[in-house]
């Protein structure tokens, strides 16, 4: 092709291809531990996990702005203009393993919190905040309190094993949609989450309020209480907006580095 715009034609053709979204979605699905089964002994199928996979492909092909890509996965259910398709994005929080017969159901709650903190911090911020569950981080400026501040954003959700076949998520009535693998708060007024000595449930230290990482002082502020009559705490939405803030230097740096990596 000797036309002067030959290179641009090739690039535009590749960007317009449906396979463009499929290629890059695979990298993201690896980051958020995508699987269509629960793991453990029975390894049950996760109903409608494929809808989240398709949402990621479509988001990339449709040029969804990255800040919305972040916010919808963490808190689309808390947005005033939510739709069924946007709430499908919260399936990211449901992709981890699910054990319907844990040795101790109360201990398992904290294992699930660790998974949620880890996937959020590692995928969007490139940081392994879960290491601070038991102690201040040895290498990064992440105190133990920060781990529990982020964990508190997920504390109002269905992290405790319950009856029925919800696989650790909300029911259709609680989520507001049928045939969606998603996430939602179960209450707007959850009991306080306590930090734990060595991360052990029977060694509480103090109540911790929801918040974000303190390593960016200009963005470090307490989360607001939900408005009167709210059905959720809006903690995940506030965390998502902190991550997606145009003044948060970590988020775009991590996103660009991931592109360079591939």
Short mmCIF file of C-alpha atoms in Angstrom, two decimals:
data_model
loop_
_atom_site.label_atom_id
_atom_site.label_comp_id
_atom_site.label_asym_id
_atom_site.label_seq_id
_atom_site.Cartn_x
_atom_site.Cartn_y
_atom_site.Cartn_z
CA UNK A 1 0.00 0.00 0.00
CA UNK A 2 1.81 3.10 -1.20
CA UNK A 3 -0.84 5.62 -0.27
CA UNK A 4 0.46 8.37 2.05
CA UNK A 5 -2.12 7.46 4.73
CA UNK A 6 -1.45 3.71 4.55
CA UNK A 7 -0.20 3.48 8.13
CA UNK A 8 -3.19 5.39 9.52
CA UNK A 9 -5.54 3.10 7.59
CA UNK A 10 -3.97 0.03 9.20
CA UNK A 11 -4.18 1.53 12.70
CA UNK A 12 -7.78 2.69 12.26
CA UNK A 13 -8.77 -0.70 10.90
CA UNK A 14 -7.28 -2.52 13.87
CA UNK A 15 -8.86 -0.12 16.37
CA UNK A 16 -12.28 -0.60 14.72
CA UNK A 17 -12.03 -4.38 14.82
CA UNK A 18 -14.18 -6.22 17.40
CA UNK A 19 -11.11 -8.32 18.14
CA UNK A 20 -9.38 -5.23 19.52
CA UNK A 21 -11.62 -5.32 22.59
CA UNK A 22 -11.26 -9.08 22.91
CA UNK A 23 -7.46 -8.88 22.89
CA UNK A 24 -7.19 -6.17 25.55
CA UNK A 25 -10.05 -7.53 27.64
CA UNK A 26 -8.09 -10.73 28.17
CA UNK A 27 -5.33 -8.77 29.91
CA UNK A 28 -7.85 -7.04 32.18
CA UNK A 29 -9.70 -10.27 32.98
CA UNK A 30 -6.41 -11.75 34.20
CA UNK A 31 -5.94 -8.80 36.57
CA UNK A 32 -9.38 -9.15 38.13
CA UNK A 33 -9.08 -12.99 38.55
CA UNK A 34 -11.88 -13.74 36.06
CA UNK A 35 -13.27 -17.24 36.34
CA UNK A 36 -16.65 -18.75 35.60
CA UNK A 37 -16.53 -21.21 38.50
CA UNK A 38 -16.16 -20.84 42.28
CA UNK A 39 -13.14 -23.04 42.93
CA UNK A 40 -12.83 -25.24 46.02
CA UNK A 41 -14.20 -28.77 46.14
CA UNK A 42 -17.45 -28.34 44.23
CA UNK A 43 -16.25 -25.62 41.87
CA UNK A 44 -19.80 -24.53 41.04
CA UNK A 45 -20.48 -22.47 37.94
CA UNK A 46 -20.86 -18.74 38.50
CA UNK A 47 -24.11 -17.88 36.72
CA UNK A 48 -23.84 -14.98 34.27
CA UNK A 49 -20.13 -14.34 34.86
CA UNK A 50 -19.87 -14.25 31.08
CA UNK A 51 -21.89 -11.04 31.08
CA UNK A 52 -19.07 -9.29 32.94
CA UNK A 53 -16.57 -10.64 30.42
CA UNK A 54 -18.66 -9.25 27.58
CA UNK A 55 -19.05 -5.94 29.41
CA UNK A 56 -15.26 -5.51 29.51
CA UNK A 57 -14.95 -6.32 25.79
CA UNK A 58 -17.72 -3.85 24.92
CA UNK A 59 -16.32 -1.15 27.23
CA UNK A 60 -13.00 -1.25 25.39
CA UNK A 61 -14.53 -1.40 21.93
CA UNK A 62 -16.92 1.44 22.74
CA UNK A 63 -14.15 3.67 24.18
CA UNK A 64 -15.70 3.91 27.65
CA UNK A 65 -13.68 6.59 29.46
CA UNK A 66 -11.27 5.02 31.93
CA UNK A 67 -12.70 6.87 34.94
CA UNK A 68 -16.10 5.34 34.16
CA UNK A 69 -14.42 1.97 33.61
CA UNK A 70 -13.15 2.22 37.20
CA UNK A 71 -16.30 3.60 38.80
CA UNK A 72 -18.76 1.20 37.19
CA UNK A 73 -16.82 -1.88 38.23
CA UNK A 74 -16.58 -0.81 41.85
CA UNK A 75 -19.89 0.97 42.37
CA UNK A 76 -22.25 1.11 39.38
CA UNK A 77 -25.08 0.03 41.67
CA UNK A 78 -24.60 3.22 43.70
CA UNK A 79 -24.82 5.56 40.73
CA UNK A 80 -28.07 7.50 40.27
CA UNK A 81 -28.14 6.71 36.53
CA UNK A 82 -27.34 3.01 36.89
CA UNK A 83 -28.69 0.54 34.36
CA UNK A 84 -28.72 -3.23 34.28
CA UNK A 85 -25.76 -3.21 31.90
CA UNK A 86 -23.69 -0.91 34.10
CA UNK A 87 -24.45 -2.98 37.21
CA UNK A 88 -23.13 -6.02 35.32
CA UNK A 89 -19.74 -4.30 35.73
CA UNK A 90 -19.85 -4.88 39.51
CA UNK A 91 -19.39 -8.55 38.69
CA UNK A 92 -15.69 -7.77 39.11
CA UNK A 93 -16.25 -8.02 42.86
CA UNK A 94 -17.82 -11.47 42.47
CA UNK A 95 -15.09 -13.17 40.45
CA UNK A 96 -13.03 -14.45 43.37
CA UNK A 97 -13.26 -17.96 44.76
CA UNK A 98 -16.31 -18.82 46.85
CA UNK A 99 -16.34 -21.46 49.59
CA UNK A 100 -19.84 -22.45 50.67
CA UNK A 101 -18.47 -24.59 53.52
CA UNK A 102 -15.68 -22.61 55.18
CA UNK A 103 -14.13 -24.03 58.33
CA UNK A 104 -15.26 -20.92 60.21
CA UNK A 105 -17.87 -18.67 58.62
CA UNK A 106 -16.85 -15.65 60.70
CA UNK A 107 -13.17 -16.02 59.80
CA UNK A 108 -14.14 -16.43 56.15
CA UNK A 109 -15.69 -12.95 56.12
CA UNK A 110 -12.23 -11.49 56.60
CA UNK A 111 -10.76 -13.70 53.89
CA UNK A 112 -13.33 -12.30 51.49
CA UNK A 113 -12.56 -8.74 52.58
CA UNK A 114 -8.88 -9.40 51.88
CA UNK A 115 -9.73 -10.60 48.36
CA UNK A 116 -11.82 -7.50 47.66
CA UNK A 117 -9.16 -5.11 48.96
CA UNK A 118 -6.48 -6.93 47.00
CA UNK A 119 -8.22 -7.00 43.62
CA UNK A 120 -9.20 -3.33 43.94
CA UNK A 121 -5.78 -2.06 44.95
CA UNK A 122 -3.72 -4.27 42.65
CA UNK A 123 -5.85 -3.84 39.51
CA UNK A 124 -6.39 -0.08 39.71
CA UNK A 125 -3.43 1.15 41.77
CA UNK A 126 -0.71 -1.45 41.25
CA UNK A 127 -0.33 -1.86 45.04
CA UNK A 128 -0.71 -4.98 47.19
CA UNK A 129 -2.59 -3.37 50.05
CA UNK A 130 -3.68 -6.77 51.41
CA UNK A 131 -0.23 -7.16 53.00
CA UNK A 132 -1.27 -4.51 55.54
CA UNK A 133 -4.11 -6.62 56.96
CA UNK A 134 -1.84 -7.81 59.77
CA UNK A 135 0.76 -5.03 60.09
CA UNK A 136 2.00 -1.83 58.52
CA UNK A 137 3.33 -2.52 55.03
CA UNK A 138 7.07 -3.21 55.11
CA UNK A 139 7.89 -1.53 51.79
CA UNK A 140 5.11 0.82 50.71
CA UNK A 141 3.75 3.73 52.82
CA UNK A 142 0.59 1.80 53.70
CA UNK A 143 -0.28 1.56 57.42
CA UNK A 144 -2.52 -1.20 58.69
CA UNK A 145 -5.26 1.35 59.27
CA UNK A 146 -5.42 2.03 55.53
CA UNK A 147 -6.17 -1.62 54.79
CA UNK A 148 -9.20 -1.50 57.07
CA UNK A 149 -10.31 1.87 55.73
CA UNK A 150 -10.60 0.31 52.27
CA UNK A 151 -12.04 -2.93 53.64
CA UNK A 152 -14.79 -0.91 55.31
CA UNK A 153 -16.05 0.08 51.85
CA UNK A 154 -16.96 -3.57 51.22
CA UNK A 155 -18.04 -4.40 54.78
CA UNK A 156 -21.76 -3.54 54.19
CA UNK A 157 -21.95 -6.07 51.33
CA UNK A 158 -22.82 -9.78 51.37
CA UNK A 159 -19.46 -10.99 52.63
CA UNK A 160 -20.91 -13.39 55.20
CA UNK A 161 -22.07 -16.87 54.10
CA UNK A 162 -25.87 -16.90 53.97
CA UNK A 163 -28.56 -19.40 53.13
CA UNK A 164 -29.71 -19.89 49.57
CA UNK A 165 -27.66 -20.17 46.42
CA UNK A 166 -26.33 -16.63 46.12
CA UNK A 167 -22.65 -17.70 46.08
CA UNK A 168 -21.58 -14.85 48.29
CA UNK A 169 -23.47 -12.12 46.51
CA UNK A 170 -26.75 -10.24 46.81
CA UNK A 171 -30.02 -11.79 45.79
CA UNK A 172 -31.76 -10.54 42.67
CA UNK A 173 -34.09 -8.51 44.88
CA UNK A 174 -31.19 -6.94 46.78
CA UNK A 175 -29.31 -6.17 43.56
CA UNK A 176 -32.39 -4.94 41.72
CA UNK A 177 -31.83 -7.04 38.59
CA UNK A 178 -32.37 -10.63 37.52
CA UNK A 179 -29.70 -12.69 35.77
CA UNK A 180 -26.83 -10.43 36.86
CA UNK A 181 -23.73 -11.46 38.80
CA UNK A 182 -23.21 -8.24 40.69
CA UNK A 183 -22.61 -6.56 44.03
CA UNK A 184 -24.63 -4.31 46.34
CA UNK A 185 -24.66 -3.13 49.94
CA UNK A 186 -27.15 -4.97 52.13
CA UNK A 187 -27.55 -2.01 54.47
CA UNK A 188 -26.74 1.68 54.68
CA UNK A 189 -25.95 1.39 58.39
CA UNK A 190 -23.55 -1.52 58.89
CA UNK A 191 -21.86 -2.20 62.23
CA UNK A 192 -18.37 -0.69 62.48
CA UNK A 193 -15.43 -2.63 61.09
CA UNK A 194 -12.60 -3.09 63.56
CA UNK A 195 -8.92 -3.35 62.78
CA UNK A 196 -7.43 -6.62 64.01
CA UNK A 197 -4.14 -7.40 65.70
CA UNK A 198 -2.19 -9.67 63.34
CA UNK A 199 -5.35 -9.80 61.22
CA UNK A 200 -7.00 -12.22 63.66
CA UNK A 201 -10.74 -11.89 64.18
CA UNK A 202 -10.64 -12.47 67.94
CA UNK A 203 -8.11 -9.67 68.50
CA UNK A 204 -9.92 -6.39 67.71
CA UNK A 205 -8.04 -3.13 68.13
CA UNK A 206 -10.36 -0.24 67.27
CA UNK A 207 -13.22 0.85 65.03
CA UNK A 208 -12.12 2.10 61.62
CA UNK A 209 -14.06 4.44 59.35
CA UNK A 210 -14.12 3.89 55.60
CA UNK A 211 -11.56 5.81 53.60
CA UNK A 212 -8.81 5.53 51.01
CA UNK A 213 -5.04 5.30 51.11
CA UNK A 214 -3.38 8.04 53.14
CA UNK A 215 -0.22 8.18 51.01
CA UNK A 216 -1.64 11.04 48.89
CA UNK A 217 -2.23 13.71 51.56
CA UNK A 218 -4.00 16.11 49.20
CA UNK A 219 -6.68 13.47 48.53
CA UNK A 220 -6.91 12.08 52.06
CA UNK A 221 -10.28 12.94 53.56
CA UNK A 222 -12.92 10.91 55.42
CA UNK A 223 -15.81 9.45 53.49
CA UNK A 224 -19.17 11.13 53.88
CA UNK A 225 -22.19 9.46 55.41
CA UNK A 226 -24.93 8.36 53.02
CA UNK A 227 -27.83 10.76 52.45
CA UNK A 228 -31.03 10.16 54.43
CA UNK A 229 -33.08 7.28 53.05
CA UNK A 230 -30.18 5.81 51.08
CA UNK A 231 -30.15 2.05 50.54
CA UNK A 232 -26.37 1.85 50.46
CA UNK A 233 -23.46 3.48 52.24
CA UNK A 234 -22.00 5.01 49.02
CA UNK A 235 -18.59 4.01 50.39
CA UNK A 236 -17.61 2.08 47.26
CA UNK A 237 -18.65 4.99 45.09
CA UNK A 238 -16.52 7.37 47.11
CA UNK A 239 -13.58 4.95 46.94
CA UNK A 240 -14.05 4.59 43.18
CA UNK A 241 -14.14 8.35 42.67
CA UNK A 242 -10.98 8.69 44.77
CA UNK A 243 -9.24 6.15 42.52
CA UNK A 244 -10.57 7.79 39.34
CA UNK A 245 -9.89 11.35 40.46
CA UNK A 246 -7.98 13.34 37.81
CA UNK A 247 -5.65 14.48 40.60
CA UNK A 248 -4.78 10.92 41.71
CA UNK A 249 -1.34 10.31 40.16
CA UNK A 250 -1.31 6.54 40.70
CA UNK A 251 -4.26 5.52 38.56
CA UNK A 252 -3.19 6.85 35.14
CA UNK A 253 0.41 5.81 35.76
CA UNK A 254 -0.63 2.23 36.41
CA UNK A 255 -2.98 2.17 33.42
CA UNK A 256 -0.29 3.45 31.05
CA UNK A 257 2.31 1.06 32.44
CA UNK A 258 -0.02 -1.85 31.79
CA UNK A 259 -0.36 -0.76 28.16
CA UNK A 260 3.40 -0.47 27.82
CA UNK A 261 3.84 -3.90 29.38
CA UNK A 262 1.95 -5.49 26.49
#
